[in-house]
Each structure stands twice: as structure tokens, then as C-alpha cells.
Amino acid sequence: MRSGRARVFEFSGARALFTGIAEGNLALHVGDDPRDVRKRRERLERELGAPLVFVEQVHGADVAVVRAAGDVRRMRESTCVADALVTDRPDVALAIMVADCVPVLFADHSTGVIGVAHAGRRGLLGGVLGATVEAMVDLGAAATDIHAVVGPSVCGRCYEVPEQMFHESVEKQPALASRTTWDTPALDLPAGAVAELQAVGLEGKSINVLGQCTLESESLFSYRRDPQTGRFAGVITRHATAA
Ligand SMILES: [Zn+2]
């Protein structure tokens, strides 16, 4: 990743990016100076050419729907609690913040509906990914037309969990089952995300897993590596800029 500039990629008619440590912390809740955070968010908005909408994430399964210009204004002025965002608007960018949890970006080329979701262990088992797809379908998308990008998160060889948590989680989503490289119980969140997405009708070939591990990568924030860490973001928009 070039320093100071996130790498924008295109998929299914949308433009998307994942920031990293180079773009700085984007979260207001981690003790960072809010003026610095706002400046970094504004820099991203200039790059994307569209207003960014964030939500206050609580590891739940609620999805915020951005339908009208008034929604964009309201959500930028006051806090909206949700762990996913969807919209059919081409003039807004949706952002989700993570540091080990899985950021998932969604786009349906045929209807232009896009979405983002934050899926850690709790959110994933709480059904946040299925709820996001359902909200996109409510906006006119078809699950079989939706493409998803599963972004950087802690990987299944690094995400060690207590034995009991392993069993409770795997009972609900068997695809989560993994072992650390040091042979202890672990959860594979990206694999769990893929299984959750396929269970609600996305096709395997429409799901792209980036596979980068936050704990192992020095260019990404990782809560497991440092609990005082910042957050990077997964962002998606249909807004086209002449960059
Ligand atoms: Zn790893």
C-alpha cells in the first residue's frame, strides 16, 4: 500500500477501498484527538468524492438503511447505532471500522445497491451478514446477484479462543472451526463469513476473500496486537470520480 493513500479497487459496479495504518485511525471512540480523526475522514471523502457515513458499531446485527439525502445528513450529524449499512444511493460512501473483526463489502451491479458490514464473532453469530443481505434484497437486489469482498481480519491460525467459546461458536457455525499455528482452539472468521453469506444465497464465485491477517500485518490495525489500537475502515461507494 502506498503511504498516505488507500488503494481503491472496483467490483460489481462500485468503488471500494480498505484503509490501513498509513491512512491513520478513523475511529472517534478510541481516545484519539477527534479533530485528527475528522481530518483523516475528510481526506478519504475527498479521495472518494462522496460523503462518508459511519455508524456506532456495537457487535450487533442491526442494519442502517440510507435512502434519502436527509438520512445522510442525519447520520453524519448524530450517532446511529448499527453494525451494517446499505443504500441504493450513488452519492454516498458507506464505511465500516475494524481492527481484527471482518469487514465485508457488498455490491449488486444490476440494481446498484451496496452495503458494508462489521462481523466479529458476536456479530457473525448474531446474523449480521444475513441481515445485511436481507436489507439489500429489500432495496431490490437479488442475493444471487450480490458480490461480496471479505476484507482483512484476524485469521484462523491466529484467532485463539477459550475451549468453551470455541465449542459454543462452532456449534452455531461449523465453518468457524480452526486451530492456531501453536495448535490451540481457534476461530476462522473469514471462513465463517463465507459460510454465512452462502447460507443466505450468495454464490461461492461471487465471494472474494482477501485473506490478509490483521494480527500478522504491520500495515493494519489489530486489537489483539494492541488493545489501544486505532481502527481502519472498509469503504464502498457507487460515486464515480474523475481521479
Ligand atoms: Zn493470522
PDB file of C-alpha atoms and ligand atoms in Angstrom:
ATOM      1  CA  MET A   1       0.000   0.000   0.000  1.00  0.00           C
ATOM      2  CA  ARG A   2       1.341   3.404  -0.928  1.00  0.00           C
ATOM      3  CA  SER A   3       1.719   5.516   2.169  1.00  0.00           C
ATOM      4  CA  GLY A   4      -0.962   8.099   2.863  1.00  0.00           C
ATOM      5  CA  ARG A   5      -3.235   6.913   0.077  1.00  0.00           C
ATOM      6  CA  ALA A   6      -5.595   3.979   0.286  1.00  0.00           C
ATOM      7  CA  ARG A   7      -5.854   1.687  -2.675  1.00  0.00           C
ATOM      8  CA  VAL A   8      -9.189   1.966  -4.467  1.00  0.00           C
ATOM      9  CA  PHE A   9     -10.455  -1.060  -6.340  1.00  0.00           C
ATOM     10  CA  GLU A  10     -13.576  -1.683  -8.394  1.00  0.00           C
ATOM     11  CA  PHE A  11     -16.014  -4.522  -8.066  1.00  0.00           C
ATOM     12  CA  SER A  12     -19.517  -5.126  -9.317  1.00  0.00           C
ATOM     13  CA  GLY A  13     -20.041  -1.524 -10.427  1.00  0.00           C
ATOM     14  CA  ALA A  14     -18.808   0.016  -7.179  1.00  0.00           C
ATOM     15  CA  ARG A  15     -15.554   1.589  -5.964  1.00  0.00           C
ATOM     16  CA  ALA A  16     -14.167   0.325  -2.709  1.00  0.00           C
ATOM     17  CA  LEU A  17     -11.123   0.523  -0.513  1.00  0.00           C
ATOM     18  CA  PHE A  18      -9.651  -0.660   2.740  1.00  0.00           C
ATOM     19  CA  THR A  19      -7.573   1.860   4.621  1.00  0.00           C
ATOM     20  CA  GLY A  20      -4.649   0.884   6.834  1.00  0.00           C
ATOM     21  CA  ILE A  21      -2.274   2.360   9.369  1.00  0.00           C
ATOM     22  CA  ALA A  22      -0.951   4.637   6.598  1.00  0.00           C
ATOM     23  CA  GLU A  23      -4.300   6.472   6.467  1.00  0.00           C
ATOM     24  CA  GLY A  24      -4.439   6.664  10.265  1.00  0.00           C
ATOM     25  CA  ASN A  25      -7.046   5.826  12.869  1.00  0.00           C
ATOM     26  CA  LEU A  26     -10.606   6.610  11.717  1.00  0.00           C
ATOM     27  CA  ALA A  27     -12.494   5.890  14.955  1.00  0.00           C
ATOM     28  CA  LEU A  28     -13.731   8.551  17.361  1.00  0.00           C
ATOM     29  CA  HIS A  29     -14.119   6.145  20.303  1.00  0.00           C
ATOM     30  CA  VAL A  30     -10.528   5.034  20.881  1.00  0.00           C
ATOM     31  CA  GLY A  31      -9.119   8.092  22.689  1.00  0.00           C
ATOM     32  CA  ASP A  32      -7.609   9.736  19.601  1.00  0.00           C
ATOM     33  CA  ASP A  33      -7.950  13.521  19.042  1.00  0.00           C
ATOM     34  CA  PRO A  34     -11.348  13.928  17.309  1.00  0.00           C
ATOM     35  CA  ARG A  35     -10.003  16.797  15.155  1.00  0.00           C
ATOM     36  CA  ASP A  36      -7.323  14.493  13.733  1.00  0.00           C
ATOM     37  CA  VAL A  37      -9.892  11.742  13.100  1.00  0.00           C
ATOM     38  CA  ARG A  38     -12.206  14.179  11.281  1.00  0.00           C
ATOM     39  CA  LYS A  39      -9.314  15.422   9.127  1.00  0.00           C
ATOM     40  CA  ARG A  40      -8.488  11.842   8.115  1.00  0.00           C
ATOM     41  CA  ARG A  41     -12.134  11.137   7.305  1.00  0.00           C
ATOM     42  CA  GLU A  42     -12.300  14.314   5.205  1.00  0.00           C
ATOM     43  CA  ARG A  43      -9.190  13.249   3.291  1.00  0.00           C
ATOM     44  CA  LEU A  44     -10.914   9.954   2.447  1.00  0.00           C
ATOM     45  CA  GLU A  45     -14.060  11.791   1.366  1.00  0.00           C
ATOM     46  CA  ARG A  46     -12.034  13.954  -0.996  1.00  0.00           C
ATOM     47  CA  GLU A  47     -10.452  10.845  -2.480  1.00  0.00           C
ATOM     48  CA  LEU A  48     -13.844   9.175  -2.978  1.00  0.00           C
ATOM     49  CA  GLY A  49     -15.741  12.350  -3.891  1.00  0.00           C
ATOM     50  CA  ALA A  50     -18.723  11.388  -1.730  1.00  0.00           C
ATOM     51  CA  PRO A  51     -19.804  11.998   1.879  1.00  0.00           C
ATOM     52  CA  LEU A  52     -18.838   9.129   4.186  1.00  0.00           C
ATOM     53  CA  VAL A  53     -21.415   7.662   6.539  1.00  0.00           C
ATOM     54  CA  PHE A  54     -20.197   5.856   9.657  1.00  0.00           C
ATOM     55  CA  VAL A  55     -22.247   4.073  12.329  1.00  0.00           C
ATOM     56  CA  GLU A  56     -21.604   3.389  16.002  1.00  0.00           C
ATOM     57  CA  GLN A  57     -20.790  -0.309  15.993  1.00  0.00           C
ATOM     58  CA  VAL A  58     -21.858  -2.498  18.901  1.00  0.00           C
ATOM     59  CA  HIS A  59     -21.255  -6.084  17.652  1.00  0.00           C
ATOM     60  CA  GLY A  60     -24.967  -6.423  16.907  1.00  0.00           C
ATOM     61  CA  ALA A  61     -26.935  -7.306  13.784  1.00  0.00           C
ATOM     62  CA  ASP A  62     -28.828  -4.074  13.097  1.00  0.00           C
ATOM     63  CA  VAL A  63     -28.563  -2.628   9.600  1.00  0.00           C
ATOM     64  CA  ALA A  64     -28.912   1.115   8.900  1.00  0.00           C
ATOM     65  CA  VAL A  65     -30.566   1.926   5.557  1.00  0.00           C
ATOM     66  CA  VAL A  66     -29.577   5.149   3.788  1.00  0.00           C
ATOM     67  CA  ARG A  67     -32.394   6.063   1.394  1.00  0.00           C
ATOM     68  CA  ALA A  68     -32.800   9.827   1.321  1.00  0.00           C
ATOM     69  CA  ALA A  69     -30.425  12.795   1.310  1.00  0.00           C
ATOM     70  CA  GLY A  70     -31.882  13.605   4.738  1.00  0.00           C
ATOM     71  CA  ASP A  71     -30.684  10.221   6.027  1.00  0.00           C
ATOM     72  CA  VAL A  72     -27.113  11.061   5.024  1.00  0.00           C
ATOM     73  CA  ARG A  73     -27.294  14.413   6.823  1.00  0.00           C
ATOM     74  CA  ARG A  74     -28.917  12.951   9.921  1.00  0.00           C
ATOM     75  CA  MET A  75     -26.457  10.076  10.209  1.00  0.00           C
ATOM     76  CA  ARG A  76     -23.488  12.429   9.822  1.00  0.00           C
ATOM     77  CA  GLU A  77     -24.807  14.771  12.499  1.00  0.00           C
ATOM     78  CA  SER A  78     -25.862  12.280  15.145  1.00  0.00           C
ATOM     79  CA  THR A  79     -24.791   8.801  16.080  1.00  0.00           C
ATOM     80  CA  CYS A  80     -26.583   5.887  14.504  1.00  0.00           C
ATOM     81  CA  VAL A  81     -26.092   2.542  16.255  1.00  0.00           C
ATOM     82  CA  ALA A  82     -25.758  -0.326  13.768  1.00  0.00           C
ATOM     83  CA  ASP A  83     -23.201  -2.850  12.511  1.00  0.00           C
ATOM     84  CA  ALA A  84     -24.028  -2.626   8.838  1.00  0.00           C
ATOM     85  CA  LEU A  85     -25.133  -0.043   6.277  1.00  0.00           C
ATOM     86  CA  VAL A  86     -26.907  -0.422   2.951  1.00  0.00           C
ATOM     87  CA  THR A  87     -28.018   2.065   0.322  1.00  0.00           C
ATOM     88  CA  ASP A  88     -29.286   2.381  -3.235  1.00  0.00           C
ATOM     89  CA  ARG A  89     -27.926   5.923  -3.497  1.00  0.00           C
ATOM     90  CA  PRO A  90     -24.997   6.690  -5.826  1.00  0.00           C
ATOM     91  CA  ASP A  91     -23.957   9.852  -3.965  1.00  0.00           C
ATOM     92  CA  VAL A  92     -22.836   8.431  -0.627  1.00  0.00           C
ATOM     93  CA  ALA A  93     -19.945   6.295   0.649  1.00  0.00           C
ATOM     94  CA  LEU A  94     -20.569   3.704   3.364  1.00  0.00           C
ATOM     95  CA  ALA A  95     -17.852   2.992   5.935  1.00  0.00           C
ATOM     96  CA  ILE A  96     -17.339   0.261   8.487  1.00  0.00           C
ATOM     97  CA  MET A  97     -14.475   0.213  11.000  1.00  0.00           C
ATOM     98  CA  VAL A  98     -12.489  -2.769  12.200  1.00  0.00           C
ATOM     99  CA  ALA A  99      -9.296  -3.952  13.864  1.00  0.00           C
ATOM    100  CA  ASP A 100      -9.427  -7.800  13.711  1.00  0.00           C
ATOM    101  CA  CYS A 101     -13.192  -8.192  13.101  1.00  0.00           C
ATOM    102  CA  VAL A 102     -14.194  -8.922   9.491  1.00  0.00           C
ATOM    103  CA  PRO A 103     -15.229  -6.013   7.257  1.00  0.00           C
ATOM    104  CA  VAL A 104     -17.481  -7.202   4.414  1.00  0.00           C
ATOM    105  CA  LEU A 105     -18.313  -5.022   1.391  1.00  0.00           C
ATOM    106  CA  PHE A 106     -21.323  -5.800  -0.806  1.00  0.00           C
ATOM    107  CA  ALA A 107     -22.432  -4.661  -4.256  1.00  0.00           C
ATOM    108  CA  ASP A 108     -25.145  -5.668  -6.682  1.00  0.00           C
ATOM    109  CA  HIS A 109     -24.324  -4.441 -10.176  1.00  0.00           C
ATOM    110  CA  SER A 110     -27.830  -4.870 -11.604  1.00  0.00           C
ATOM    111  CA  THR A 111     -29.638  -2.670  -9.070  1.00  0.00           C
ATOM    112  CA  GLY A 112     -26.751  -0.553  -7.781  1.00  0.00           C
ATOM    113  CA  VAL A 113     -27.467  -1.495  -4.175  1.00  0.00           C
ATOM    114  CA  ILE A 114     -24.331  -1.506  -1.981  1.00  0.00           C
ATOM    115  CA  GLY A 115     -23.598  -2.413   1.631  1.00  0.00           C
ATOM    116  CA  VAL A 116     -20.963  -2.799   4.339  1.00  0.00           C
ATOM    117  CA  ALA A 117     -20.958  -4.930   7.473  1.00  0.00           C
ATOM    118  CA  HIS A 118     -18.835  -5.424  10.582  1.00  0.00           C
ATOM    119  CA  ALA A 119     -18.666  -9.072  11.597  1.00  0.00           C
ATOM    120  CA  GLY A 120     -16.679 -10.130  14.615  1.00  0.00           C
ATOM    121  CA  ARG A 121     -17.503 -13.392  16.352  1.00  0.00           C
ATOM    122  CA  ARG A 122     -20.570 -11.960  18.098  1.00  0.00           C
ATOM    123  CA  GLY A 123     -21.978 -10.122  15.093  1.00  0.00           C
ATOM    124  CA  LEU A 124     -21.350 -13.043  12.782  1.00  0.00           C
ATOM    125  CA  LEU A 125     -23.154 -15.473  15.098  1.00  0.00           C
ATOM    126  CA  GLY A 126     -25.863 -12.859  15.627  1.00  0.00           C
ATOM    127  CA  GLY A 127     -26.591 -12.935  11.899  1.00  0.00           C
ATOM    128  CA  VAL A 128     -25.306  -9.502  10.827  1.00  0.00           C
ATOM    129  CA  LEU A 129     -24.241 -10.735   7.372  1.00  0.00           C
ATOM    130  CA  GLY A 130     -27.599 -12.341   6.614  1.00  0.00           C
ATOM    131  CA  ALA A 131     -29.355  -9.210   7.888  1.00  0.00           C
ATOM    132  CA  THR A 132     -27.248  -7.055   5.541  1.00  0.00           C
ATOM    133  CA  VAL A 133     -28.133  -9.199   2.524  1.00  0.00           C
ATOM    134  CA  GLU A 134     -31.785  -9.131   3.569  1.00  0.00           C
ATOM    135  CA  ALA A 135     -31.698  -5.308   3.738  1.00  0.00           C
ATOM    136  CA  MET A 136     -30.150  -5.213   0.241  1.00  0.00           C
ATOM    137  CA  VAL A 137     -32.886  -7.525  -1.044  1.00  0.00           C
ATOM    138  CA  ASP A 138     -35.461  -5.158   0.500  1.00  0.00           C
ATOM    139  CA  LEU A 139     -33.924  -2.422  -1.694  1.00  0.00           C
ATOM    140  CA  GLY A 140     -34.422  -4.551  -4.803  1.00  0.00           C
ATOM    141  CA  ALA A 141     -31.223  -6.623  -5.021  1.00  0.00           C
ATOM    142  CA  ALA A 142     -31.252 -10.380  -5.620  1.00  0.00           C
ATOM    143  CA  ALA A 143     -28.985 -12.435  -3.327  1.00  0.00           C
ATOM    144  CA  THR A 144     -27.606 -14.377  -6.314  1.00  0.00           C
ATOM    145  CA  ASP A 145     -26.529 -11.084  -7.955  1.00  0.00           C
ATOM    146  CA  ILE A 146     -24.700  -9.755  -4.900  1.00  0.00           C
ATOM    147  CA  HIS A 147     -20.901  -9.792  -4.873  1.00  0.00           C
ATOM    148  CA  ALA A 148     -19.061  -9.625  -1.550  1.00  0.00           C
ATOM    149  CA  VAL A 149     -15.483  -8.816  -0.578  1.00  0.00           C
ATOM    150  CA  VAL A 150     -14.363 -10.243   2.766  1.00  0.00           C
ATOM    151  CA  GLY A 151     -11.654  -7.848   3.927  1.00  0.00           C
ATOM    152  CA  PRO A 152      -8.639  -8.108   6.233  1.00  0.00           C
ATOM    153  CA  SER A 153      -9.248  -9.567   9.695  1.00  0.00           C
ATOM    154  CA  VAL A 154      -7.528 -11.756  12.240  1.00  0.00           C
ATOM    155  CA  CYS A 155      -7.042 -15.146  10.572  1.00  0.00           C
ATOM    156  CA  GLY A 156      -7.992 -18.644  11.646  1.00  0.00           C
ATOM    157  CA  ARG A 157      -4.389 -19.516  12.537  1.00  0.00           C
ATOM    158  CA  CYS A 158      -4.092 -16.507  14.897  1.00  0.00           C
ATOM    159  CA  TYR A 159      -7.547 -16.079  16.479  1.00  0.00           C
ATOM    160  CA  GLU A 160      -7.158 -18.174  19.623  1.00  0.00           C
ATOM    161  CA  VAL A 161     -10.271 -18.559  21.814  1.00  0.00           C
ATOM    162  CA  PRO A 162     -11.046 -20.448  25.044  1.00  0.00           C
ATOM    163  CA  GLU A 163     -12.192 -24.041  24.571  1.00  0.00           C
ATOM    164  CA  GLN A 164     -15.750 -23.281  25.693  1.00  0.00           C
ATOM    165  CA  MET A 165     -16.117 -20.307  23.341  1.00  0.00           C
ATOM    166  CA  PHE A 166     -14.776 -22.483  20.527  1.00  0.00           C
ATOM    167  CA  HIS A 167     -17.467 -25.120  21.103  1.00  0.00           C
ATOM    168  CA  GLU A 168     -20.290 -22.603  21.539  1.00  0.00           C
ATOM    169  CA  SER A 169     -19.314 -20.809  18.334  1.00  0.00           C
ATOM    170  CA  VAL A 170     -18.695 -23.880  16.187  1.00  0.00           C
ATOM    171  CA  GLU A 171     -21.990 -25.403  17.267  1.00  0.00           C
ATOM    172  CA  LYS A 172     -23.740 -22.398  15.661  1.00  0.00           C
ATOM    173  CA  GLN A 173     -21.417 -22.042  12.643  1.00  0.00           C
ATOM    174  CA  PRO A 174     -19.231 -25.108  11.957  1.00  0.00           C
ATOM    175  CA  ALA A 175     -17.152 -23.277   9.323  1.00  0.00           C
ATOM    176  CA  LEU A 176     -15.575 -21.238  12.140  1.00  0.00           C
ATOM    177  CA  ALA A 177     -13.637 -24.252  13.448  1.00  0.00           C
ATOM    178  CA  SER A 178      -9.881 -23.775  13.288  1.00  0.00           C
ATOM    179  CA  ARG A 179      -6.594 -24.341  15.161  1.00  0.00           C
ATOM    180  CA  THR A 180      -3.873 -21.808  15.832  1.00  0.00           C
ATOM    181  CA  THR A 181      -0.389 -22.406  14.431  1.00  0.00           C
ATOM    182  CA  TRP A 182       0.516 -23.366  18.024  1.00  0.00           C
ATOM    183  CA  ASP A 183      -2.305 -25.978  17.997  1.00  0.00           C
ATOM    184  CA  THR A 184      -4.940 -24.494  20.301  1.00  0.00           C
ATOM    185  CA  PRO A 185      -8.675 -23.887  19.632  1.00  0.00           C
ATOM    186  CA  ALA A 186      -9.233 -21.041  17.180  1.00  0.00           C
ATOM    187  CA  LEU A 187     -11.962 -19.462  15.077  1.00  0.00           C
ATOM    188  CA  ASP A 188     -11.690 -18.730  11.374  1.00  0.00           C
ATOM    189  CA  LEU A 189     -13.850 -15.626  10.968  1.00  0.00           C
ATOM    190  CA  PRO A 190     -13.371 -15.254   7.178  1.00  0.00           C
ATOM    191  CA  ALA A 191     -14.419 -18.896   6.637  1.00  0.00           C
ATOM    192  CA  GLY A 192     -17.409 -18.327   8.915  1.00  0.00           C
ATOM    193  CA  ALA A 193     -18.318 -15.210   6.931  1.00  0.00           C
ATOM    194  CA  VAL A 194     -18.226 -17.110   3.636  1.00  0.00           C
ATOM    195  CA  ALA A 195     -20.499 -19.833   5.075  1.00  0.00           C
ATOM    196  CA  GLU A 196     -22.936 -17.223   6.410  1.00  0.00           C
ATOM    197  CA  LEU A 197     -23.051 -15.481   3.026  1.00  0.00           C
ATOM    198  CA  GLN A 198     -23.616 -18.717   1.113  1.00  0.00           C
ATOM    199  CA  ALA A 199     -26.368 -19.688   3.553  1.00  0.00           C
ATOM    200  CA  VAL A 200     -28.346 -16.592   2.526  1.00  0.00           C
ATOM    201  CA  GLY A 201     -27.952 -17.241  -1.200  1.00  0.00           C
ATOM    202  CA  LEU A 202     -24.689 -15.647  -2.338  1.00  0.00           C
ATOM    203  CA  GLU A 203     -22.784 -17.768  -4.824  1.00  0.00           C
ATOM    204  CA  GLY A 204     -19.313 -19.005  -3.893  1.00  0.00           C
ATOM    205  CA  LYS A 205     -17.805 -17.456  -7.025  1.00  0.00           C
ATOM    206  CA  SER A 206     -19.271 -14.081  -6.013  1.00  0.00           C
ATOM    207  CA  ILE A 207     -17.394 -14.004  -2.707  1.00  0.00           C
ATOM    208  CA  ASN A 208     -13.823 -12.722  -2.753  1.00  0.00           C
ATOM    209  CA  VAL A 209     -11.781 -13.340   0.407  1.00  0.00           C
ATOM    210  CA  LEU A 210      -8.760 -11.036   0.578  1.00  0.00           C
ATOM    211  CA  GLY A 211      -7.114 -13.202   3.209  1.00  0.00           C
ATOM    212  CA  GLN A 212      -4.803 -10.615   4.743  1.00  0.00           C
ATOM    213  CA  CYS A 213      -4.379 -11.135   8.517  1.00  0.00           C
ATOM    214  CA  THR A 214      -4.545  -8.006  10.678  1.00  0.00           C
ATOM    215  CA  LEU A 215      -2.542  -9.571  13.509  1.00  0.00           C
ATOM    216  CA  GLU A 216       0.282 -10.562  11.167  1.00  0.00           C
ATOM    217  CA  SER A 217       0.294  -7.410   9.023  1.00  0.00           C
ATOM    218  CA  GLU A 218       2.156  -4.346  10.223  1.00  0.00           C
ATOM    219  CA  SER A 219       0.189  -2.129   7.827  1.00  0.00           C
ATOM    220  CA  LEU A 220      -3.179  -2.807   9.555  1.00  0.00           C
ATOM    221  CA  PHE A 221      -4.565  -2.045  12.993  1.00  0.00           C
ATOM    222  CA  SER A 222      -5.019  -5.105  15.229  1.00  0.00           C
ATOM    223  CA  TYR A 223      -6.814  -5.031  18.566  1.00  0.00           C
ATOM    224  CA  ARG A 224      -5.265  -8.365  19.517  1.00  0.00           C
ATOM    225  CA  ARG A 225      -1.772  -7.000  18.895  1.00  0.00           C
ATOM    226  CA  ASP A 226      -2.512  -3.757  20.774  1.00  0.00           C
ATOM    227  CA  PRO A 227      -5.782  -3.103  22.684  1.00  0.00           C
ATOM    228  CA  GLN A 228      -5.028   0.660  22.500  1.00  0.00           C
ATOM    229  CA  THR A 229      -5.073   0.491  18.726  1.00  0.00           C
ATOM    230  CA  GLY A 230      -6.971   2.576  16.175  1.00  0.00           C
ATOM    231  CA  ARG A 231      -9.438   1.329  13.567  1.00  0.00           C
ATOM    232  CA  PHE A 232      -9.084   1.067   9.806  1.00  0.00           C
ATOM    233  CA  ALA A 233     -12.085   1.133   7.501  1.00  0.00           C
ATOM    234  CA  GLY A 234     -13.714  -0.715   4.644  1.00  0.00           C
ATOM    235  CA  VAL A 235     -15.476   1.789   2.393  1.00  0.00           C
ATOM    236  CA  ILE A 236     -17.724   1.424  -0.649  1.00  0.00           C
ATOM    237  CA  THR A 237     -19.446   3.881  -2.994  1.00  0.00           C
ATOM    238  CA  ARG A 238     -21.025   3.965  -6.414  1.00  0.00           C
ATOM    239  CA  HIS A 239     -19.979   7.552  -6.848  1.00  0.00           C
ATOM    240  CA  ALA A 240     -17.608   7.853  -9.789  1.00  0.00           C
ATOM    241  CA  THR A 241     -14.881  10.469  -9.633  1.00  0.00           C
ATOM    242  CA  ALA A 242     -12.581  11.547 -12.413  1.00  0.00           C
ATOM    243  CA  ALA A 243      -9.479  10.641 -10.421  1.00  0.00           C
TER     244      ALA A 243
HETATM  245 ZN    ZN B   1      -3.037 -14.554  11.260  1.00  0.00          ZN
END
